[in-house]
Amino acid sequence: MHMPDEVDESDCCGNGCTNCILDNRPAPSQRALLAGKRNVIENYARFRLLSNEAMNGDAQVRILHFGHTLTEDADDDDDSILDIPPGHHIMLRAELAGHAVLRPYSPYWTDFVGKQFKIVVKLRAGGPMSDYLATLQPMQVLQFRGPIGNYAHDASRAKCIFIIAQGVAIAPTLPLVAEVLDNEDDMCCIRHLICAQDLQHVYFRDRLLDFAQYWNYNHCLYLAHQRCAFCADGCDESCEQLRKSLRYRETVHTGRLDANRLASHRPVSSSNAAAAAPIVIISGHSSFQQAMRETAASVLAVPDEHIFLL
Ligand SMILES: Cc1cc2nc3c(=O)[nH]c(=O)nc-3n(C[C@H](O)[C@H](O)[C@H](O)COP(=O)(O)OP(=O)(O)OC[C@H]3O[C@@H](n4cnc5c(N)ncnc54)[C@H](O)[C@@H]3O)c2cc1C
């Protein structure tokens, strides 16, 4: 069995992740230490698939819900919890065609005491892990290890936090938002900028509307390829069909999030949050993360150490 901070080359998935496990070793959980318990996922642990549902009616996007399970001969394990802090991912290891395949996934919901978590997975055509997950049956057992990452929220300093998410990668940004909004002493303001191909591919809209009831949160949708039955070349913001599909408090722009649009979100008020250097968190494919990082660094004047790629 590995110690939590023991990793070697074979623990890396080889996909060039920004937060590679070799540089971000799973660390002992502070919350677990405080509770006098062990974080069950610090070493590869067994999790049973509890449910597998399509998201927004798209069979290629799955919500997978897992619960910790012991080996048949193990005793009850009351001395452990599951801690996956917001902004961290976990590694799935599966034996496929005779070799170990590793892929990172980012939970968007975790039950600390019940030792359960949920991930949203977009199945990629021809991808080995996607092919495996597509055939997964309820009650099947998989192995996960983590948490891996380097983001830690500092609630003591008011600031503006830009969270820029692409497609399904909105999922792991939800706990980051909740962490701020659930703490009424936290004076940080969140600008949640969501990039999707069209409205159908914006996930967790209900959750975003719940967040929008808080004074320190707003979100804006950027739809790169929105097209209704009447707009052959794609909808623009005046499209009646698009407007009718929006809900109260939803702000939408057609086209991509670019430098000018990002600049329009610069805080203008004289509050403490607006005066402090902002934080930028970017969740999405690595090419999206790199492009957004450069844009944010130039238009928001954010120092490099304030930009976090999930
Ligand atoms: C830190 C981190 C967290 C991640 N969290 C999640 C998650 O919560 N949910 C999830 O579905 N995936 C997540 N991924 C991606 C995931 O690890 C796998 O890459 C993905 O499931 C495909 O695995 P695969 O073996 O089926 O295909 P692969 O062989 O890995 O990839 C198949 C093809 O899909 C492309 N591809 C892979 N991922 C993406 C992407 N995000 N956007 C566009 N093209 C892509 C690859 O470039 C390749 O061409 C995460 C990746 C990282 C680095």
mmCIF file of C-alpha atoms and ligand atoms in Angstrom:
data_model
loop_
_atom_site.group_PDB
_atom_site.id
_atom_site.type_symbol
_atom_site.label_atom_id
_atom_site.label_comp_id
_atom_site.label_asym_id
_atom_site.label_seq_id
_atom_site.Cartn_x
_atom_site.Cartn_y
_atom_site.Cartn_z
ATOM 1 C CA MET A 1 0.000 0.000 0.000
ATOM 2 C CA HIS A 2 1.268 3.539 -0.876
ATOM 3 C CA MET A 3 1.627 6.208 1.804
ATOM 4 C CA PRO A 4 -0.502 9.243 0.756
ATOM 5 C CA ASP A 5 2.481 11.230 -0.504
ATOM 6 C CA GLU A 6 4.210 8.281 -2.170
ATOM 7 C CA VAL A 7 3.930 8.449 -5.934
ATOM 8 C CA ASP A 8 6.066 7.218 -8.778
ATOM 9 C CA GLU A 9 6.018 7.460 -12.580
ATOM 10 C CA SER A 10 3.403 4.698 -12.804
ATOM 11 C CA ASP A 11 0.892 6.924 -10.945
ATOM 12 C CA CYS A 12 0.924 9.513 -13.767
ATOM 13 C CA CYS A 13 -1.703 9.122 -16.531
ATOM 14 C CA GLY A 14 0.771 10.434 -19.108
ATOM 15 C CA ASN A 15 -1.665 12.973 -20.595
ATOM 16 C CA GLY A 16 0.332 16.040 -19.531
ATOM 17 C CA CYS A 17 -2.236 17.270 -16.977
ATOM 18 C CA THR A 18 -1.608 20.772 -15.637
ATOM 19 C CA ASN A 19 -1.814 19.487 -12.067
ATOM 20 C CA CYS A 20 0.084 16.228 -12.553
ATOM 21 C CA ILE A 21 0.016 13.843 -9.587
ATOM 22 C CA LEU A 22 3.836 13.808 -9.651
ATOM 23 C CA ASP A 23 3.891 17.535 -8.724
ATOM 24 C CA ASN A 24 0.730 17.532 -6.568
ATOM 25 C CA ARG A 25 0.939 14.473 -4.377
ATOM 26 C CA PRO A 26 -2.258 13.509 -2.539
ATOM 27 C CA ALA A 27 -1.738 15.217 0.820
ATOM 28 C CA PRO A 28 -3.176 14.158 4.174
ATOM 29 C CA SER A 29 -6.556 15.831 4.570
ATOM 30 C CA GLN A 30 -6.679 18.615 7.183
ATOM 31 C CA ARG A 31 -10.418 18.042 7.651
ATOM 32 C CA ALA A 32 -9.791 14.331 8.209
ATOM 33 C CA LEU A 33 -7.043 15.073 10.731
ATOM 34 C CA LEU A 34 -9.364 17.474 12.575
ATOM 35 C CA ALA A 35 -12.066 14.798 12.668
ATOM 36 C CA GLY A 36 -9.476 12.258 13.870
ATOM 37 C CA LYS A 37 -10.191 10.096 10.823
ATOM 38 C CA ARG A 38 -8.396 8.804 7.739
ATOM 39 C CA ASN A 39 -9.202 10.080 4.247
ATOM 40 C CA VAL A 40 -10.273 6.858 2.569
ATOM 41 C CA ILE A 41 -9.123 7.920 -0.907
ATOM 42 C CA GLU A 42 -5.485 8.735 -0.031
ATOM 43 C CA ASN A 43 -4.582 5.315 -1.401
ATOM 44 C CA TYR A 44 -6.435 3.557 -4.199
ATOM 45 C CA ALA A 45 -9.813 2.737 -2.684
ATOM 46 C CA ARG A 46 -12.810 0.784 -3.972
ATOM 47 C CA PHE A 47 -15.944 2.681 -4.975
ATOM 48 C CA ARG A 48 -19.138 1.038 -6.198
ATOM 49 C CA LEU A 49 -21.196 2.617 -8.973
ATOM 50 C CA LEU A 50 -24.531 3.567 -7.368
ATOM 51 C CA SER A 51 -26.148 5.210 -10.391
ATOM 52 C CA ASN A 52 -25.391 6.203 -13.951
ATOM 53 C CA GLU A 53 -27.689 8.777 -15.599
ATOM 54 C CA ALA A 54 -27.619 10.721 -18.840
ATOM 55 C CA MET A 55 -27.289 14.475 -18.367
ATOM 56 C CA ASN A 56 -29.587 16.937 -20.205
ATOM 57 C CA GLY A 57 -30.879 13.928 -22.195
ATOM 58 C CA ASP A 58 -27.441 13.389 -23.808
ATOM 59 C CA ALA A 59 -26.362 9.710 -23.568
ATOM 60 C CA GLN A 60 -22.718 10.748 -24.114
ATOM 61 C CA VAL A 61 -22.678 12.858 -20.950
ATOM 62 C CA ARG A 62 -23.122 10.743 -17.814
ATOM 63 C CA ILE A 63 -23.557 11.565 -14.144
ATOM 64 C CA LEU A 64 -21.793 8.783 -12.266
ATOM 65 C CA HIS A 65 -22.449 8.405 -8.541
ATOM 66 C CA PHE A 66 -20.015 6.282 -6.512
ATOM 67 C CA GLY A 67 -19.996 5.077 -2.909
ATOM 68 C CA HIS A 68 -17.040 3.662 -0.982
ATOM 69 C CA THR A 69 -17.113 -0.088 -0.455
ATOM 70 C CA LEU A 70 -14.864 -2.416 1.502
ATOM 71 C CA THR A 71 -13.386 -5.679 0.291
ATOM 72 C CA GLU A 72 -15.534 -8.663 1.269
ATOM 73 C CA ASP A 73 -13.189 -9.783 4.063
ATOM 74 C CA ALA A 74 -12.607 -6.297 5.564
ATOM 75 C CA ASP A 75 -14.152 -5.144 8.849
ATOM 76 C CA ASP A 76 -16.422 -2.118 9.078
ATOM 77 C CA ASP A 77 -14.416 1.024 8.543
ATOM 78 C CA ASP A 78 -15.776 3.698 10.907
ATOM 79 C CA ASP A 79 -12.495 5.564 11.183
ATOM 80 C CA SER A 80 -12.507 7.014 7.681
ATOM 81 C CA ILE A 81 -14.161 9.870 5.781
ATOM 82 C CA LEU A 82 -13.980 11.057 2.180
ATOM 83 C CA ASP A 83 -12.426 14.482 1.625
ATOM 84 C CA ILE A 84 -11.986 15.821 -1.915
ATOM 85 C CA PRO A 85 -11.546 19.599 -1.544
ATOM 86 C CA PRO A 86 -13.101 21.938 -4.154
ATOM 87 C CA GLY A 87 -10.842 22.292 -7.193
ATOM 88 C CA HIS A 88 -9.145 18.918 -6.716
ATOM 89 C CA HIS A 89 -9.418 15.842 -8.926
ATOM 90 C CA ILE A 90 -9.033 12.116 -8.360
ATOM 91 C CA MET A 91 -7.414 9.402 -10.463
ATOM 92 C CA LEU A 92 -9.408 6.453 -11.799
ATOM 93 C CA ARG A 93 -7.354 3.322 -12.415
ATOM 94 C CA ALA A 94 -8.752 0.464 -14.485
ATOM 95 C CA GLU A 95 -7.182 -2.663 -15.938
ATOM 96 C CA LEU A 96 -8.005 -2.483 -19.649
ATOM 97 C CA ALA A 97 -6.784 -5.034 -22.205
ATOM 98 C CA GLY A 98 -4.106 -6.220 -19.811
ATOM 99 C CA HIS A 99 -2.698 -2.826 -18.726
ATOM 100 C CA ALA A 100 -3.466 -0.235 -16.138
ATOM 101 C CA VAL A 101 -5.116 2.866 -17.644
ATOM 102 C CA LEU A 102 -5.279 6.009 -15.496
ATOM 103 C CA ARG A 103 -7.528 9.028 -16.109
ATOM 104 C CA PRO A 104 -8.275 12.038 -13.880
ATOM 105 C CA TYR A 105 -11.867 13.087 -13.043
ATOM 106 C CA SER A 106 -13.133 16.040 -11.011
ATOM 107 C CA PRO A 107 -15.981 15.396 -8.543
ATOM 108 C CA TYR A 108 -18.670 18.075 -8.276
ATOM 109 C CA TRP A 109 -20.356 16.645 -5.182
ATOM 110 C CA THR A 110 -18.858 14.804 -2.202
ATOM 111 C CA ASP A 111 -20.393 13.326 0.943
ATOM 112 C CA PHE A 112 -17.733 13.569 3.665
ATOM 113 C CA VAL A 113 -19.291 11.089 6.104
ATOM 114 C CA GLY A 114 -21.217 8.882 3.628
ATOM 115 C CA LYS A 115 -18.023 8.552 1.509
ATOM 116 C CA GLN A 116 -19.781 9.118 -1.802
ATOM 117 C CA PHE A 117 -19.017 11.375 -4.752
ATOM 118 C CA LYS A 118 -20.405 12.266 -8.171
ATOM 119 C CA ILE A 119 -18.628 13.098 -11.411
ATOM 120 C CA VAL A 120 -19.890 14.212 -14.802
ATOM 121 C CA VAL A 121 -18.167 12.337 -17.611
ATOM 122 C CA LYS A 122 -18.240 13.250 -21.263
ATOM 123 C CA LEU A 123 -17.618 10.037 -23.191
ATOM 124 C CA ARG A 124 -14.985 10.633 -25.914
ATOM 125 C CA ALA A 125 -15.375 8.509 -29.067
ATOM 126 C CA GLY A 126 -12.627 5.876 -29.241
ATOM 127 C CA GLY A 127 -11.135 6.824 -25.865
ATOM 128 C CA PRO A 128 -10.189 3.741 -23.830
ATOM 129 C CA MET A 129 -11.637 4.959 -20.516
ATOM 130 C CA SER A 130 -14.756 6.323 -22.239
ATOM 131 C CA ASP A 131 -15.380 2.932 -23.891
ATOM 132 C CA TYR A 132 -15.000 1.255 -20.516
ATOM 133 C CA LEU A 133 -17.252 3.720 -18.665
ATOM 134 C CA ALA A 134 -19.911 3.452 -21.396
ATOM 135 C CA THR A 135 -20.443 -0.226 -20.509
ATOM 136 C CA LEU A 136 -20.285 0.237 -16.722
ATOM 137 C CA GLN A 137 -23.104 -1.430 -14.789
ATOM 138 C CA PRO A 138 -24.537 -0.344 -11.409
ATOM 139 C CA MET A 139 -22.764 -2.054 -8.470
ATOM 140 C CA GLN A 140 -19.530 -2.487 -10.448
ATOM 141 C CA VAL A 141 -16.469 -1.557 -8.365
ATOM 142 C CA LEU A 142 -13.784 0.899 -9.551
ATOM 143 C CA GLN A 143 -10.612 2.219 -7.947
ATOM 144 C CA PHE A 144 -9.917 5.906 -7.304
ATOM 145 C CA ARG A 145 -7.108 7.791 -5.576
ATOM 146 C CA GLY A 146 -6.570 11.441 -4.650
ATOM 147 C CA PRO A 147 -7.214 14.246 -3.963
ATOM 148 C CA ILE A 148 -4.847 15.913 -6.445
ATOM 149 C CA GLY A 149 -4.600 19.672 -6.965
ATOM 150 C CA ASN A 150 -3.146 22.870 -5.618
ATOM 151 C CA TYR A 151 -6.057 25.283 -5.178
ATOM 152 C CA ALA A 152 -7.015 26.452 -1.702
ATOM 153 C CA HIS A 153 -9.532 29.231 -1.166
ATOM 154 C CA ASP A 154 -8.558 32.010 1.255
ATOM 155 C CA ALA A 155 -11.801 33.410 2.694
ATOM 156 C CA SER A 156 -9.976 35.961 4.859
ATOM 157 C CA ARG A 157 -9.229 38.384 1.975
ATOM 158 C CA ALA A 158 -12.114 39.907 -0.019
ATOM 159 C CA LYS A 159 -11.449 39.742 -3.772
ATOM 160 C CA CYS A 160 -13.120 39.072 -7.064
ATOM 161 C CA ILE A 161 -12.882 35.441 -8.232
ATOM 162 C CA PHE A 162 -13.341 34.832 -11.945
ATOM 163 C CA ILE A 163 -14.312 31.226 -12.623
ATOM 164 C CA ILE A 164 -14.185 30.413 -16.331
ATOM 165 C CA ALA A 165 -15.616 27.015 -17.301
ATOM 166 C CA GLN A 166 -15.929 25.174 -20.596
ATOM 167 C CA GLY A 167 -18.640 22.570 -21.329
ATOM 168 C CA VAL A 168 -18.873 19.710 -18.814
ATOM 169 C CA ALA A 169 -15.922 21.184 -16.934
ATOM 170 C CA ILE A 170 -18.443 23.479 -15.255
ATOM 171 C CA ALA A 171 -19.105 20.548 -12.853
ATOM 172 C CA PRO A 172 -15.975 20.873 -10.670
ATOM 173 C CA THR A 173 -16.455 24.652 -10.447
ATOM 174 C CA LEU A 174 -19.751 24.234 -8.528
ATOM 175 C CA PRO A 175 -18.129 23.326 -5.184
ATOM 176 C CA LEU A 176 -15.753 26.285 -5.596
ATOM 177 C CA VAL A 177 -18.750 28.612 -5.856
ATOM 178 C CA ALA A 178 -20.618 26.904 -3.001
ATOM 179 C CA GLU A 179 -17.564 27.175 -0.741
ATOM 180 C CA VAL A 180 -17.732 30.992 -1.006
ATOM 181 C CA LEU A 181 -21.519 31.423 -0.946
ATOM 182 C CA ASP A 182 -22.072 29.019 1.970
ATOM 183 C CA ASN A 183 -19.839 31.147 4.199
ATOM 184 C CA GLU A 184 -21.670 34.326 5.110
ATOM 185 C CA ASP A 185 -18.448 35.916 6.406
ATOM 186 C CA ASP A 186 -16.812 35.462 2.999
ATOM 187 C CA MET A 187 -16.807 38.820 1.173
ATOM 188 C CA CYS A 188 -15.412 37.491 -2.123
ATOM 189 C CA CYS A 189 -17.406 38.198 -5.304
ATOM 190 C CA ILE A 190 -17.738 35.547 -7.979
ATOM 191 C CA ARG A 191 -18.004 36.109 -11.733
ATOM 192 C CA HIS A 192 -18.867 32.727 -13.255
ATOM 193 C CA LEU A 193 -18.252 32.795 -17.015
ATOM 194 C CA ILE A 194 -19.586 29.711 -18.747
ATOM 195 C CA CYS A 195 -18.566 28.774 -22.269
ATOM 196 C CA ALA A 196 -20.667 26.202 -24.134
ATOM 197 C CA GLN A 197 -21.498 25.360 -27.718
ATOM 198 C CA ASP A 198 -25.181 26.254 -27.246
ATOM 199 C CA LEU A 199 -27.853 26.521 -24.551
ATOM 200 C CA GLN A 200 -28.574 22.781 -24.702
ATOM 201 C CA HIS A 201 -24.970 22.177 -23.614
ATOM 202 C CA VAL A 202 -25.071 24.446 -20.577
ATOM 203 C CA TYR A 203 -25.150 22.069 -17.631
ATOM 204 C CA PHE A 204 -26.473 22.691 -14.083
ATOM 205 C CA ARG A 205 -28.625 25.681 -15.066
ATOM 206 C CA ASP A 206 -30.880 25.202 -12.020
ATOM 207 C CA ARG A 207 -27.880 25.263 -9.734
ATOM 208 C CA LEU A 208 -26.576 28.456 -11.357
ATOM 209 C CA LEU A 209 -29.944 30.107 -10.774
ATOM 210 C CA ASP A 210 -29.824 29.089 -7.105
ATOM 211 C CA PHE A 211 -26.378 30.692 -6.851
ATOM 212 C CA ALA A 212 -27.705 33.833 -8.575
ATOM 213 C CA GLN A 213 -29.829 34.615 -5.511
ATOM 214 C CA TYR A 214 -26.672 35.594 -3.620
ATOM 215 C CA TRP A 215 -25.464 39.224 -3.656
ATOM 216 C CA ASN A 216 -21.874 38.233 -4.424
ATOM 217 C CA TYR A 217 -22.458 35.946 -7.429
ATOM 218 C CA ASN A 218 -23.279 36.502 -11.058
ATOM 219 C CA HIS A 219 -22.912 34.360 -14.136
ATOM 220 C CA CYS A 220 -22.866 34.902 -17.852
ATOM 221 C CA LEU A 221 -23.253 32.325 -20.629
ATOM 222 C CA TYR A 222 -21.189 32.455 -23.838
ATOM 223 C CA LEU A 223 -22.668 30.293 -26.577
ATOM 224 C CA ALA A 224 -20.233 29.759 -29.446
ATOM 225 C CA HIS A 225 -22.609 27.982 -31.856
ATOM 226 C CA GLN A 226 -26.184 28.763 -30.835
ATOM 227 C CA ARG A 227 -28.562 28.101 -33.757
ATOM 228 C CA CYS A 228 -32.360 27.864 -33.734
ATOM 229 C CA ALA A 229 -34.655 26.657 -36.536
ATOM 230 C CA PHE A 230 -35.039 30.245 -37.856
ATOM 231 C CA CYS A 231 -31.402 31.482 -37.790
ATOM 232 C CA ALA A 232 -29.610 29.556 -40.524
ATOM 233 C CA ASP A 233 -26.267 31.316 -39.838
ATOM 234 C CA GLY A 234 -26.558 31.037 -36.082
ATOM 235 C CA CYS A 235 -28.499 33.119 -33.565
ATOM 236 C CA ASP A 236 -27.404 36.487 -32.317
ATOM 237 C CA GLU A 237 -28.435 38.015 -29.008
ATOM 238 C CA SER A 238 -31.629 39.509 -30.446
ATOM 239 C CA CYS A 239 -32.977 36.076 -31.538
ATOM 240 C CA GLU A 240 -36.528 35.753 -30.216
ATOM 241 C CA GLN A 241 -36.257 31.943 -29.852
ATOM 242 C CA LEU A 242 -33.091 32.259 -27.790
ATOM 243 C CA ARG A 243 -34.606 34.968 -25.573
ATOM 244 C CA LYS A 244 -37.672 32.774 -24.954
ATOM 245 C CA SER A 245 -35.430 29.875 -23.849
ATOM 246 C CA LEU A 246 -33.705 31.949 -21.174
ATOM 247 C CA ARG A 247 -34.740 31.958 -17.553
ATOM 248 C CA TYR A 248 -34.971 34.856 -15.141
ATOM 249 C CA ARG A 249 -31.482 36.208 -14.248
ATOM 250 C CA GLU A 250 -29.735 34.380 -17.116
ATOM 251 C CA THR A 251 -27.410 36.613 -19.158
ATOM 252 C CA VAL A 252 -26.301 35.251 -22.484
ATOM 253 C CA HIS A 253 -23.931 36.276 -25.271
ATOM 254 C CA THR A 254 -23.673 34.489 -28.580
ATOM 255 C CA GLY A 255 -20.106 33.850 -29.737
ATOM 256 C CA ARG A 256 -17.000 33.126 -27.742
ATOM 257 C CA LEU A 257 -15.667 34.719 -24.587
ATOM 258 C CA ASP A 258 -12.837 36.938 -25.877
ATOM 259 C CA ALA A 259 -10.577 39.632 -24.439
ATOM 260 C CA ASN A 260 -13.103 42.486 -24.840
ATOM 261 C CA ARG A 261 -15.865 40.493 -23.235
ATOM 262 C CA LEU A 262 -13.659 39.402 -20.357
ATOM 263 C CA ALA A 263 -12.563 43.024 -19.852
ATOM 264 C CA SER A 264 -16.236 44.037 -19.504
ATOM 265 C CA HIS A 265 -16.387 41.958 -16.292
ATOM 266 C CA ARG A 266 -13.631 43.961 -14.579
ATOM 267 C CA PRO A 267 -15.017 45.018 -11.199
ATOM 268 C CA VAL A 268 -15.879 48.723 -11.153
ATOM 269 C CA SER A 269 -17.188 49.328 -7.641
ATOM 270 C CA SER A 270 -15.003 50.744 -4.857
ATOM 271 C CA SER A 271 -15.545 47.745 -2.550
ATOM 272 C CA ASN A 272 -12.603 45.928 -0.931
ATOM 273 C CA ALA A 273 -13.232 42.938 -3.213
ATOM 274 C CA ALA A 274 -12.954 45.110 -6.326
ATOM 275 C CA ALA A 275 -9.767 46.806 -5.094
ATOM 276 C CA ALA A 276 -7.839 43.565 -4.427
ATOM 277 C CA ALA A 277 -5.984 41.627 -7.135
ATOM 278 C CA PRO A 278 -8.464 39.101 -8.563
ATOM 279 C CA ILE A 279 -8.130 35.325 -8.701
ATOM 280 C CA VAL A 280 -8.851 33.485 -11.955
ATOM 281 C CA ILE A 281 -9.773 29.786 -12.008
ATOM 282 C CA ILE A 282 -10.039 28.068 -15.392
ATOM 283 C CA SER A 283 -11.697 24.680 -15.906
ATOM 284 C CA GLY A 284 -11.739 22.988 -19.307
ATOM 285 C CA HIS A 285 -9.606 21.269 -21.903
ATOM 286 C CA SER A 286 -5.900 22.181 -21.750
ATOM 287 C CA SER A 287 -5.977 24.271 -24.969
ATOM 288 C CA PHE A 288 -8.939 26.271 -23.574
ATOM 289 C CA GLN A 289 -7.130 26.728 -20.256
ATOM 290 C CA GLN A 290 -3.973 28.039 -21.931
ATOM 291 C CA ALA A 291 -5.864 30.461 -24.196
ATOM 292 C CA MET A 292 -7.953 31.809 -21.288
ATOM 293 C CA ARG A 293 -4.900 32.093 -19.062
ATOM 294 C CA GLU A 294 -3.176 34.402 -21.592
ATOM 295 C CA THR A 295 -6.334 36.450 -22.113
ATOM 296 C CA ALA A 296 -6.970 36.826 -18.373
ATOM 297 C CA ALA A 297 -3.342 37.734 -17.626
ATOM 298 C CA SER A 298 -3.429 40.542 -20.185
ATOM 299 C CA VAL A 299 -6.915 42.046 -19.782
ATOM 300 C CA LEU A 300 -7.427 41.585 -16.041
ATOM 301 C CA ALA A 301 -3.774 42.233 -15.135
ATOM 302 C CA VAL A 302 -3.734 39.129 -12.941
ATOM 303 C CA PRO A 303 -0.349 37.944 -11.701
ATOM 304 C CA ASP A 304 0.512 34.410 -12.765
ATOM 305 C CA GLU A 305 0.312 33.080 -9.209
ATOM 306 C CA HIS A 306 -3.340 34.189 -9.041
ATOM 307 C CA ILE A 307 -4.336 32.017 -12.016
ATOM 308 C CA PHE A 308 -5.339 28.433 -11.267
ATOM 309 C CA LEU A 309 -5.956 25.777 -13.918
ATOM 310 C CA LEU A 310 -8.061 22.863 -12.640
HETATM 311 C C1 LIG B 1 -7.425 17.379 -14.081
HETATM 312 C C2 LIG B 1 -8.401 16.728 -15.052
HETATM 313 C C3 LIG B 1 -9.696 16.503 -14.646
HETATM 314 C C4 LIG B 1 -10.619 15.900 -15.536
HETATM 315 N N1 LIG B 1 -11.912 15.744 -15.126
HETATM 316 C C5 LIG B 1 -12.806 15.227 -15.997
HETATM 317 C C6 LIG B 1 -14.184 15.094 -15.619
HETATM 318 O O1 LIG B 1 -14.591 15.409 -14.482
HETATM 319 N N2 LIG B 1 -15.058 14.614 -16.556
HETATM 320 C C7 LIG B 1 -14.615 14.243 -17.815
HETATM 321 O O2 LIG B 1 -15.444 13.811 -18.629
HETATM 322 N N3 LIG B 1 -13.329 14.315 -18.173
HETATM 323 C C8 LIG B 1 -12.416 14.792 -17.299
HETATM 324 N N4 LIG B 1 -11.112 14.870 -17.672
HETATM 325 C C9 LIG B 1 -10.709 14.216 -18.929
HETATM 326 C C10 LIG B 1 -10.580 12.695 -18.647
HETATM 327 O O3 LIG B 1 -9.489 12.474 -17.762
HETATM 328 C C11 LIG B 1 -10.310 11.844 -19.896
HETATM 329 O O4 LIG B 1 -9.330 12.453 -20.687
HETATM 330 C C12 LIG B 1 -11.542 11.644 -20.732
HETATM 331 O O5 LIG B 1 -12.546 10.959 -19.971
HETATM 332 C C13 LIG B 1 -11.226 10.793 -21.970
HETATM 333 O O6 LIG B 1 -10.560 9.604 -21.597
HETATM 334 P P1 LIG B 1 -10.427 8.422 -22.650
HETATM 335 O O7 LIG B 1 -9.434 7.426 -22.150
HETATM 336 O O8 LIG B 1 -11.776 7.915 -23.006
HETATM 337 O O9 LIG B 1 -9.909 9.138 -23.964
HETATM 338 P P2 LIG B 1 -8.499 9.762 -24.272
HETATM 339 O O10 LIG B 1 -7.670 8.754 -24.986
HETATM 340 O O11 LIG B 1 -7.916 10.386 -23.050
HETATM 341 O O12 LIG B 1 -8.986 10.931 -25.255
HETATM 342 C C14 LIG B 1 -9.753 10.648 -26.448
HETATM 343 C C15 LIG B 1 -9.814 11.913 -27.287
HETATM 344 O O13 LIG B 1 -10.606 12.915 -26.614
HETATM 345 C C16 LIG B 1 -9.851 14.104 -26.454
HETATM 346 N N5 LIG B 1 -10.222 14.705 -25.178
HETATM 347 C C17 LIG B 1 -9.996 14.179 -23.944
HETATM 348 N N6 LIG B 1 -10.479 15.008 -23.016
HETATM 349 C C18 LIG B 1 -10.987 16.077 -23.665
HETATM 350 C C19 LIG B 1 -11.631 17.270 -23.272
HETATM 351 N N7 LIG B 1 -11.831 17.553 -21.960
HETATM 352 N N8 LIG B 1 -12.036 18.155 -24.217
HETATM 353 C C20 LIG B 1 -11.838 17.897 -25.517
HETATM 354 N N9 LIG B 1 -11.243 16.776 -25.966
HETATM 355 C C21 LIG B 1 -10.817 15.882 -25.062
HETATM 356 C C22 LIG B 1 -8.394 13.677 -26.466
HETATM 357 O O14 LIG B 1 -7.542 14.752 -26.859
HETATM 358 C C23 LIG B 1 -8.430 12.557 -27.496
HETATM 359 O O15 LIG B 1 -8.382 13.081 -28.813
HETATM 360 C C24 LIG B 1 -10.199 15.491 -16.833
HETATM 361 C C25 LIG B 1 -8.867 15.713 -17.232
HETATM 362 C C26 LIG B 1 -7.992 16.342 -16.360
HETATM 363 C C27 LIG B 1 -6.592 16.598 -16.828
#
